[in-house]
Tab-separated table of C-alpha atoms and ligand atoms in Angstrom:
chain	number	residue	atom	x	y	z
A	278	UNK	CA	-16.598	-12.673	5.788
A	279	UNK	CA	-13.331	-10.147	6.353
A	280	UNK	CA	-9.759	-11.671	5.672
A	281	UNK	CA	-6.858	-9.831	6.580
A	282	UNK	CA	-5.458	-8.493	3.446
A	283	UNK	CA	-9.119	-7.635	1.530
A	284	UNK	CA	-9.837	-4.814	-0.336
A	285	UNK	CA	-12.820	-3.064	-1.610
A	286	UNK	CA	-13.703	0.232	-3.905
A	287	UNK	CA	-17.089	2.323	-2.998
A	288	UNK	CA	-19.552	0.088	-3.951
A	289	UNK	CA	-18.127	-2.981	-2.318
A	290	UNK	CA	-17.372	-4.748	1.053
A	291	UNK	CA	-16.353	-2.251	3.541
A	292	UNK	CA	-16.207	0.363	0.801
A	293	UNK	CA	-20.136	0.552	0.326
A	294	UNK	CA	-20.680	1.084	4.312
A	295	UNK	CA	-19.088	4.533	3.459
A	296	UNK	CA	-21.759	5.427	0.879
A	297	UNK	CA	-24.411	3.684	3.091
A	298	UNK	CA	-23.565	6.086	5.845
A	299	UNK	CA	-23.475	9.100	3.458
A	300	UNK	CA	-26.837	7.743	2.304
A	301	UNK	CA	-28.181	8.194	6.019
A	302	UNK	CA	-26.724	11.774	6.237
A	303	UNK	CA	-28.004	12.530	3.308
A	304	UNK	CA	-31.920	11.664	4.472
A	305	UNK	CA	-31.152	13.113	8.156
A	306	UNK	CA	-30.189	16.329	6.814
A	307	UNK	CA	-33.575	16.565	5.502
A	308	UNK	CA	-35.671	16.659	8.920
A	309	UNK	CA	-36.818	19.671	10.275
A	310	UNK	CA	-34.530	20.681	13.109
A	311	UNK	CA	-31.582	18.262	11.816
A	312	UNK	CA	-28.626	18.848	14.250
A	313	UNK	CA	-26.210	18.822	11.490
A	314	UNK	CA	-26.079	18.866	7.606
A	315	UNK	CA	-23.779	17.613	4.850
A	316	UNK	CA	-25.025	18.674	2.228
A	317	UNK	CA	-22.020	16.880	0.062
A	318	UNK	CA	-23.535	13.225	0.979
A	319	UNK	CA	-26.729	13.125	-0.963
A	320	UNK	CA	-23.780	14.436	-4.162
A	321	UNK	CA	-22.479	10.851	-3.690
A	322	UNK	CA	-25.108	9.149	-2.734
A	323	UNK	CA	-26.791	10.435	-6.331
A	324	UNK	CA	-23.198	9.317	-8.195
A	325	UNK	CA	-23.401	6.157	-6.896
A	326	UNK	CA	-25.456	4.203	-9.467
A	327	UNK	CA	-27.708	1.669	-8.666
A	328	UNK	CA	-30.509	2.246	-6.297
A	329	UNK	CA	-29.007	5.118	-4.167
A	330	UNK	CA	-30.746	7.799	-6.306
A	331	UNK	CA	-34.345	6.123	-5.843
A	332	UNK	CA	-33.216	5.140	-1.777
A	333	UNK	CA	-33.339	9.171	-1.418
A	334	UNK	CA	-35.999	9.068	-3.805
A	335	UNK	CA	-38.461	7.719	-1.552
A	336	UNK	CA	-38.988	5.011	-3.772
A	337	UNK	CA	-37.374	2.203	-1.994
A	338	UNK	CA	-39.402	1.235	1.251
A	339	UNK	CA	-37.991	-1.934	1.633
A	340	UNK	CA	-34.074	-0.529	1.622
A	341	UNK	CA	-32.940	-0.361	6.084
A	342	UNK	CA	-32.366	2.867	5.900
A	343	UNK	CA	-36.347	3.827	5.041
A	344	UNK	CA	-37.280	1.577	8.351
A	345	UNK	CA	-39.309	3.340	11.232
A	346	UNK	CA	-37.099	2.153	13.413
A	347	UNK	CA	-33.869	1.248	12.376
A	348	UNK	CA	-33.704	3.494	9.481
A	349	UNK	CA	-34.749	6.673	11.622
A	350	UNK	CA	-32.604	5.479	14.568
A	351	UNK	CA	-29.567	5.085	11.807
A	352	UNK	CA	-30.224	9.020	10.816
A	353	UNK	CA	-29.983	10.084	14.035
A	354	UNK	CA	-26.893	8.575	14.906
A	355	UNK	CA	-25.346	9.937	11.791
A	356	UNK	CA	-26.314	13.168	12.990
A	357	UNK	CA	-25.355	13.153	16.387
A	358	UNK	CA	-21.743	11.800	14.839
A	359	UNK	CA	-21.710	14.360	12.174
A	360	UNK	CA	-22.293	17.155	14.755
A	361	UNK	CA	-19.989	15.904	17.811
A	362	UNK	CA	-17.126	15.573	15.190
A	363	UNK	CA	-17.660	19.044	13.256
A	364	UNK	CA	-17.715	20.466	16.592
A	365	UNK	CA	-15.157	18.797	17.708
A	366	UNK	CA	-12.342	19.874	14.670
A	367	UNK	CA	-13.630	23.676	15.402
A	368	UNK	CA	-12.575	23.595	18.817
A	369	UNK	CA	-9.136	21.781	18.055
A	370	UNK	CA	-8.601	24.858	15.180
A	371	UNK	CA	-9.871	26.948	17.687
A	372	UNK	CA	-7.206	26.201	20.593
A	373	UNK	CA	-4.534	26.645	17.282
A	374	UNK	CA	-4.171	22.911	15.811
A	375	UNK	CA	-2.993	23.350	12.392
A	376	UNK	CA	-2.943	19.709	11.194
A	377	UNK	CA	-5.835	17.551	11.098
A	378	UNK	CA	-5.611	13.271	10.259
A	379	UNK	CA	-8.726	11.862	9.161
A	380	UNK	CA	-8.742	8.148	9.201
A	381	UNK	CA	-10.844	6.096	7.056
A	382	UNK	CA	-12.018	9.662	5.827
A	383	UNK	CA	-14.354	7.445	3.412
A	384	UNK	CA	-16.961	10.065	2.751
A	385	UNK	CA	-16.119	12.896	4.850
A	386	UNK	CA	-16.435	16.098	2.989
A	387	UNK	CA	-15.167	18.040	6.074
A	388	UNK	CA	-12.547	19.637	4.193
A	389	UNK	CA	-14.446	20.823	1.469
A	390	UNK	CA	-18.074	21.490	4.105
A	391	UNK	CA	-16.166	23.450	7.106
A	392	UNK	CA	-14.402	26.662	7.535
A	393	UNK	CA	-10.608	25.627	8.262
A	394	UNK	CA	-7.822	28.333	9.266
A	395	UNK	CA	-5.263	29.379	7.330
A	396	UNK	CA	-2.464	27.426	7.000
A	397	UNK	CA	-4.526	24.234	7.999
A	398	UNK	CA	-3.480	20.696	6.302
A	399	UNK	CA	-5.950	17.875	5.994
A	400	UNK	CA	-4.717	14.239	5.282
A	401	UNK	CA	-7.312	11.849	4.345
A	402	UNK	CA	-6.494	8.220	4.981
A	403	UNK	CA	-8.838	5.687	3.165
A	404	UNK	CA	-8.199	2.942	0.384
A	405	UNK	CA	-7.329	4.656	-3.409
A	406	UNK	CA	-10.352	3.430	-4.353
A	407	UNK	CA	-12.451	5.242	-2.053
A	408	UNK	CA	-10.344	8.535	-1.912
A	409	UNK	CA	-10.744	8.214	-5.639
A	410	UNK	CA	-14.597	8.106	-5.722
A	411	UNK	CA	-14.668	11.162	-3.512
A	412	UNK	CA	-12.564	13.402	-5.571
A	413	UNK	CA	-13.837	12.296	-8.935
A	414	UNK	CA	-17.187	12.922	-7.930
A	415	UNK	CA	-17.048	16.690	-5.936
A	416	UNK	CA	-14.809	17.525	-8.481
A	417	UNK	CA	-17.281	17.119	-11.313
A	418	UNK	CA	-19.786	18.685	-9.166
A	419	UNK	CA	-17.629	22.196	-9.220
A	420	UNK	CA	-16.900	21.679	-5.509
A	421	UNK	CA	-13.165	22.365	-4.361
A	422	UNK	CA	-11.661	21.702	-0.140
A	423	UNK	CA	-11.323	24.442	1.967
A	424	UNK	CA	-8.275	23.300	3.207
A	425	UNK	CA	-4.564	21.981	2.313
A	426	UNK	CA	-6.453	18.651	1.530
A	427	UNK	CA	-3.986	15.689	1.129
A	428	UNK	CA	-4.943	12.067	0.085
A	429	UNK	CA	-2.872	9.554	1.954
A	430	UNK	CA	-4.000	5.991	0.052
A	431	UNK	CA	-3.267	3.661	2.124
A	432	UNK	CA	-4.470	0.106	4.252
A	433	UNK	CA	-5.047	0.999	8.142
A	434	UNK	CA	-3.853	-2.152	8.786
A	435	UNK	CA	-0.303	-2.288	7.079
A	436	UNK	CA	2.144	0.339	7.650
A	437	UNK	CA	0.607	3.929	7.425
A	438	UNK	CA	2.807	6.228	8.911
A	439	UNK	CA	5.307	5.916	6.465
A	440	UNK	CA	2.986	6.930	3.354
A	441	UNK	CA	1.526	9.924	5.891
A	442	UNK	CA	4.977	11.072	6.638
A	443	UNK	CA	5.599	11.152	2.840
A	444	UNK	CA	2.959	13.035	1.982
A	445	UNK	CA	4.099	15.910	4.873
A	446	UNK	CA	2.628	15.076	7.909
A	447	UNK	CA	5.271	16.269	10.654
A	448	UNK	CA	5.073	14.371	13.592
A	449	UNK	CA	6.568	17.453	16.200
A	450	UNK	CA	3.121	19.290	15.196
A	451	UNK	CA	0.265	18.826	17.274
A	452	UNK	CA	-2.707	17.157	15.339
A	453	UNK	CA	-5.955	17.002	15.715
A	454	UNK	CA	-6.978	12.949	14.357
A	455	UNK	CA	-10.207	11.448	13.563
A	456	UNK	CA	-11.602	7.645	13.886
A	457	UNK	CA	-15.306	7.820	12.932
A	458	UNK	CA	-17.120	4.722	11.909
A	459	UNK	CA	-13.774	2.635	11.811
A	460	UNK	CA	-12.806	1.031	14.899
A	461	UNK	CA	-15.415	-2.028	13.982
A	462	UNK	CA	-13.835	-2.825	10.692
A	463	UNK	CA	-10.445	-3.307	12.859
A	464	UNK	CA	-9.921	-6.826	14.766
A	465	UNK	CA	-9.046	-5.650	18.224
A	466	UNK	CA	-5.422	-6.175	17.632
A	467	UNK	CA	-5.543	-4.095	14.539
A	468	UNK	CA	-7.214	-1.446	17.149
A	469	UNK	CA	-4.811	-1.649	19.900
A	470	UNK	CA	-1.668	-1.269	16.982
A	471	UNK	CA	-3.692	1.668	15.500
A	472	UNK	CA	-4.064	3.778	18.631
A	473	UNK	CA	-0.620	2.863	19.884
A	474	UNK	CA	0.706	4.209	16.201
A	475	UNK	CA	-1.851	7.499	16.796
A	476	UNK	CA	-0.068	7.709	20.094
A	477	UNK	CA	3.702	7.815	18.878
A	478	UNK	CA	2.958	10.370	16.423
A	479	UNK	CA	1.125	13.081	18.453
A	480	UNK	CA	3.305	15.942	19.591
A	481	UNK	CA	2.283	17.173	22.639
A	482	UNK	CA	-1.208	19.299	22.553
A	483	UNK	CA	-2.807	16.871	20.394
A	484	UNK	CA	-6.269	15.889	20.132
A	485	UNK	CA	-7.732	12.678	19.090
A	486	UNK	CA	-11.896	11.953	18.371
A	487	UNK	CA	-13.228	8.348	18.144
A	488	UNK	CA	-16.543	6.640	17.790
A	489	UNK	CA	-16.651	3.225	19.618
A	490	UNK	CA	-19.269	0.779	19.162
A	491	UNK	CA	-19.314	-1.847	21.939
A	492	UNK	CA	-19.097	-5.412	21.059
A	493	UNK	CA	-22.976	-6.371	19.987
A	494	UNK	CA	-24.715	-8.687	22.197
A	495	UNK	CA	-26.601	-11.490	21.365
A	496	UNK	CA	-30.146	-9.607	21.137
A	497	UNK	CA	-28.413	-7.055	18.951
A	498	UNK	CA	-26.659	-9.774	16.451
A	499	UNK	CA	-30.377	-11.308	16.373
A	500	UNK	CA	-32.067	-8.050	15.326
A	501	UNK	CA	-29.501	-7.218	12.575
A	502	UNK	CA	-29.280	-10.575	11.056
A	503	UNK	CA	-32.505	-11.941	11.649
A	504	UNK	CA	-35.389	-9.116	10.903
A	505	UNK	CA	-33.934	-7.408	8.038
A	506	UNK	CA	-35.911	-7.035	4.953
A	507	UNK	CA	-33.339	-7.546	2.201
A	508	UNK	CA	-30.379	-9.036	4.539
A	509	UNK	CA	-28.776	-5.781	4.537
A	510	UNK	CA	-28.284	-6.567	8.380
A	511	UNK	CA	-26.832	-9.603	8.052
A	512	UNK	CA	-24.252	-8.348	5.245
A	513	UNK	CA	-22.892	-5.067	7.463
A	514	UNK	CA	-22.508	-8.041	10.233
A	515	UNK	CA	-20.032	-9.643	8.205
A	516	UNK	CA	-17.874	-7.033	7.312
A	517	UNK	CA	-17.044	-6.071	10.968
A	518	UNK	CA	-15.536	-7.598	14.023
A	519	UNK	CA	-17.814	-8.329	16.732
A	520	UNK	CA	-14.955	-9.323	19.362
A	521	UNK	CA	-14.484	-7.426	22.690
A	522	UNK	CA	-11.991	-4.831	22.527
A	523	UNK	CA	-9.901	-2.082	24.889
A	524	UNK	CA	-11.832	0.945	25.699
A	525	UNK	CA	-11.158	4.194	23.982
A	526	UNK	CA	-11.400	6.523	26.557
A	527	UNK	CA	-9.689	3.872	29.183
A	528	UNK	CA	-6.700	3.595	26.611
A	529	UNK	CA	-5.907	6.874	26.149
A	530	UNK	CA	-5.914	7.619	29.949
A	531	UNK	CA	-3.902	4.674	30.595
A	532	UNK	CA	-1.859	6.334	28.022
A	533	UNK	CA	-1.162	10.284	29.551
A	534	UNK	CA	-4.369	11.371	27.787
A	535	UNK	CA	-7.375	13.212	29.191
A	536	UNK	CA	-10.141	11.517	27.959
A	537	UNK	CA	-14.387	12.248	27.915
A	538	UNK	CA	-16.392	10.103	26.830
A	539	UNK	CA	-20.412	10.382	26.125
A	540	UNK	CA	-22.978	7.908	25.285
A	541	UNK	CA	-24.669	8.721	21.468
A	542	UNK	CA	-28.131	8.690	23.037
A	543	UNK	CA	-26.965	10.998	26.199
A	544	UNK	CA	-26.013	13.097	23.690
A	545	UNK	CA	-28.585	13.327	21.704
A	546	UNK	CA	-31.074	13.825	24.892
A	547	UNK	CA	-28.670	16.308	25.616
A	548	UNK	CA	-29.193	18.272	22.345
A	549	UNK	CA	-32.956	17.818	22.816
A	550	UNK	CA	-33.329	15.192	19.960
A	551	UNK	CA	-36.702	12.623	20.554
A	552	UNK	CA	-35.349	9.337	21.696
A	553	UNK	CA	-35.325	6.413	19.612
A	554	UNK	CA	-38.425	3.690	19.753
A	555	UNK	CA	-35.146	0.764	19.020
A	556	UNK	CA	-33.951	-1.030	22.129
A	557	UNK	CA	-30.845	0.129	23.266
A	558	UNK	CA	-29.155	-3.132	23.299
A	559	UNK	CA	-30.242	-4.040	19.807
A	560	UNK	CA	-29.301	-1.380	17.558
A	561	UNK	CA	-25.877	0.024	17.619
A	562	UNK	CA	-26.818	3.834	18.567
A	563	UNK	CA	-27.439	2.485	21.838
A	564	UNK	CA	-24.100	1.246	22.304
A	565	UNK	CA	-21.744	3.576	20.644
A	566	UNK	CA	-20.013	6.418	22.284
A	567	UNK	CA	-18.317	9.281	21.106
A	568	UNK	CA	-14.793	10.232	22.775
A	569	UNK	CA	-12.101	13.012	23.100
A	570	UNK	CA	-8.777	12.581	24.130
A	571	UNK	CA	-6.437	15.766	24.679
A	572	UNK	CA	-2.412	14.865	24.798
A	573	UNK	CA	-1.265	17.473	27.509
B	846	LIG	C1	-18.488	3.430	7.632
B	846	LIG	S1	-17.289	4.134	6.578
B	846	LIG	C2	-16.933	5.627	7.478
B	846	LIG	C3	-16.384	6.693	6.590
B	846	LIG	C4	-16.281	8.080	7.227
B	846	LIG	N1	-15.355	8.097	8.332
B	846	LIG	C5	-17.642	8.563	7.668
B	846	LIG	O1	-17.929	8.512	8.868
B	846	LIG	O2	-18.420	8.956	6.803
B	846	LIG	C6	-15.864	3.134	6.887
B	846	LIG	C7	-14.639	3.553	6.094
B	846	LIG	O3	-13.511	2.889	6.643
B	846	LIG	C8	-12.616	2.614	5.597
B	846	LIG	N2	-11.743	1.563	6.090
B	846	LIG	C9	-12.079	0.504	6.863
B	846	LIG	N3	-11.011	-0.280	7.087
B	846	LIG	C10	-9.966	0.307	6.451
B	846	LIG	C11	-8.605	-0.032	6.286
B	846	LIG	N4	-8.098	-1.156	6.815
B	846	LIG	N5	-7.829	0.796	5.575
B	846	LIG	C12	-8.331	1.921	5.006
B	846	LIG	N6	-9.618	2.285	5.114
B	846	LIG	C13	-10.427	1.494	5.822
B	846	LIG	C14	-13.534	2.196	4.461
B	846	LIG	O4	-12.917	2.234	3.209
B	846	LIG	C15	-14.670	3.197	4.608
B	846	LIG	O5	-14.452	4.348	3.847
């Protein structure tokens, strides 16, 4: 169960959902015809310790992620995220944003993986912990960012701003800001504070990307919790909060923003991906979406 002021490193609570989801890049970016690949996951998946190495390995059948159907259905969604969001930062360079917030960067290895413009700076918000983890690790493996990278330690649900401000982030510079695979791990309020706080510090011709799981339903909580091998299910449940909560896209229009919105599994029909055997109402591919707001 979450309380409000926990904490975590990499290989705990909501720390280990960051190497669980590097774990399923890792294996997507294997299949033939993979719409995106990181090729920095399957580094941390390997310096995690513990069973990681033999998950990619092939020698752990039991673990989710090696599942027909969740496990295969997980991949995909990793890759249709990883794509839509890569995309998404070279189109914000491309229209000239020079300053990019990644929030709950986890880990994202965007600023070492992409090709950033000149003059680009990259603040990655996560716990020390985490941020910690990530550098340690690329660093031993001879990789170096791309970018102006800046770590900004910090909790998402205490007061931010003020650390990203210290660290350089300019508030009268359009930004280009990233949520993916975060909002869950917020109670709505904690949402509704974060977007309003995204809000008050983009300049005008900002961007803002977000992935947005709707609230689970019933059949959805029941597969998770219920049909999992090890009870992997059942321990991501408790680390995230299942409540009903505002709309991305509906926010930020409310809020002066343009706002699109597509449905994970429209868009990976739309990129010619097979479609998934899992129900859409029971695994959470079915019900995510993936969102861009532009501040005019
Ligand atoms: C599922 S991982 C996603 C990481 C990364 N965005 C990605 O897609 O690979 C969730 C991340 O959110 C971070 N996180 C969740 N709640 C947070 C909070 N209150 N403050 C800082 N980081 C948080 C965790 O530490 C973890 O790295």
């Amino acid at each position: 169960m979450r309380t409000e002021g926990d904490s975590w490193d990499i290989n705990t609570s909501v720390g280990s959902t960051a190497m669980f989801v590097a774990a399923a890049r890792a294996l997507a970016g294997r299949r033939p015809g993979a719409l995106a690949v990181d090729p920095l996951a399957e580094v941390f998946v390997r310096a995690g310790g513990g069973e990681w190495a033999a998950l990619l390995d092939g020698e752990l059948s039991g673990h989710p992620l090696s599942q027909p159907g969740f496990g295969q259905d997980f991949q995909q969604h990793q890759l249709a995220r990883t794509k839509y969001f890569d995309d998404y930062f070279r189109a914000a360079t491309a229209a000239g944003l020079r300053q990019v917030v990644i929030l709950a960067a986890g880990l994202d290895a965007r600023a070492y993986r992409l090709s950033w413009p000149d003059g680009t700076v990259l603040f990655e918000l996560d716990r020390p912990q985490v941020l910690e983890f990530k550098r340690e690790t690329l660093s031993a493996h001879g990789d170096k960012p791309r970018i102006d990278r800046r770590e900004v330690p910090v909790d998402l649900r205490a007061d931010w701003p003020t650390a990203l401000r210290a660290h350089g982030f300019d508030p009268a510079t359009p930004t280009a800001w990233l949520a993916e695979g975060l909002l869950i791990y917020l109670t709505a309020d904690a949402q509704d504070r974060l977007f309003e706080t995204i809000d008050s510090l983009s300049a005008s011709g900002s961007w803002a990307a977000v992935e947005q799981l709707d609230q689970l339903p019933a059949e959805a909580v029941a597969a998770m919790t219920e049909h999992s091998d090890n009870n992997a299910g059942a321990e991501w449940f408790s680390l995230i909060y299942n409540d009903p909560r505002t709309d991305t896209a509906e926010w930020f229009a409310a809020h002066g923003w343009t706002a699109d919105r597509i449905g994970l599994r429209d868009y990976l029909r739309a990129h010619g991906q097979p479609e998934s055997s899992v129900d859409p109402n029971e695994g959470p591919s079915g019900l995510t979406s993936l969102v861009t707001a532009v501040r005019p």
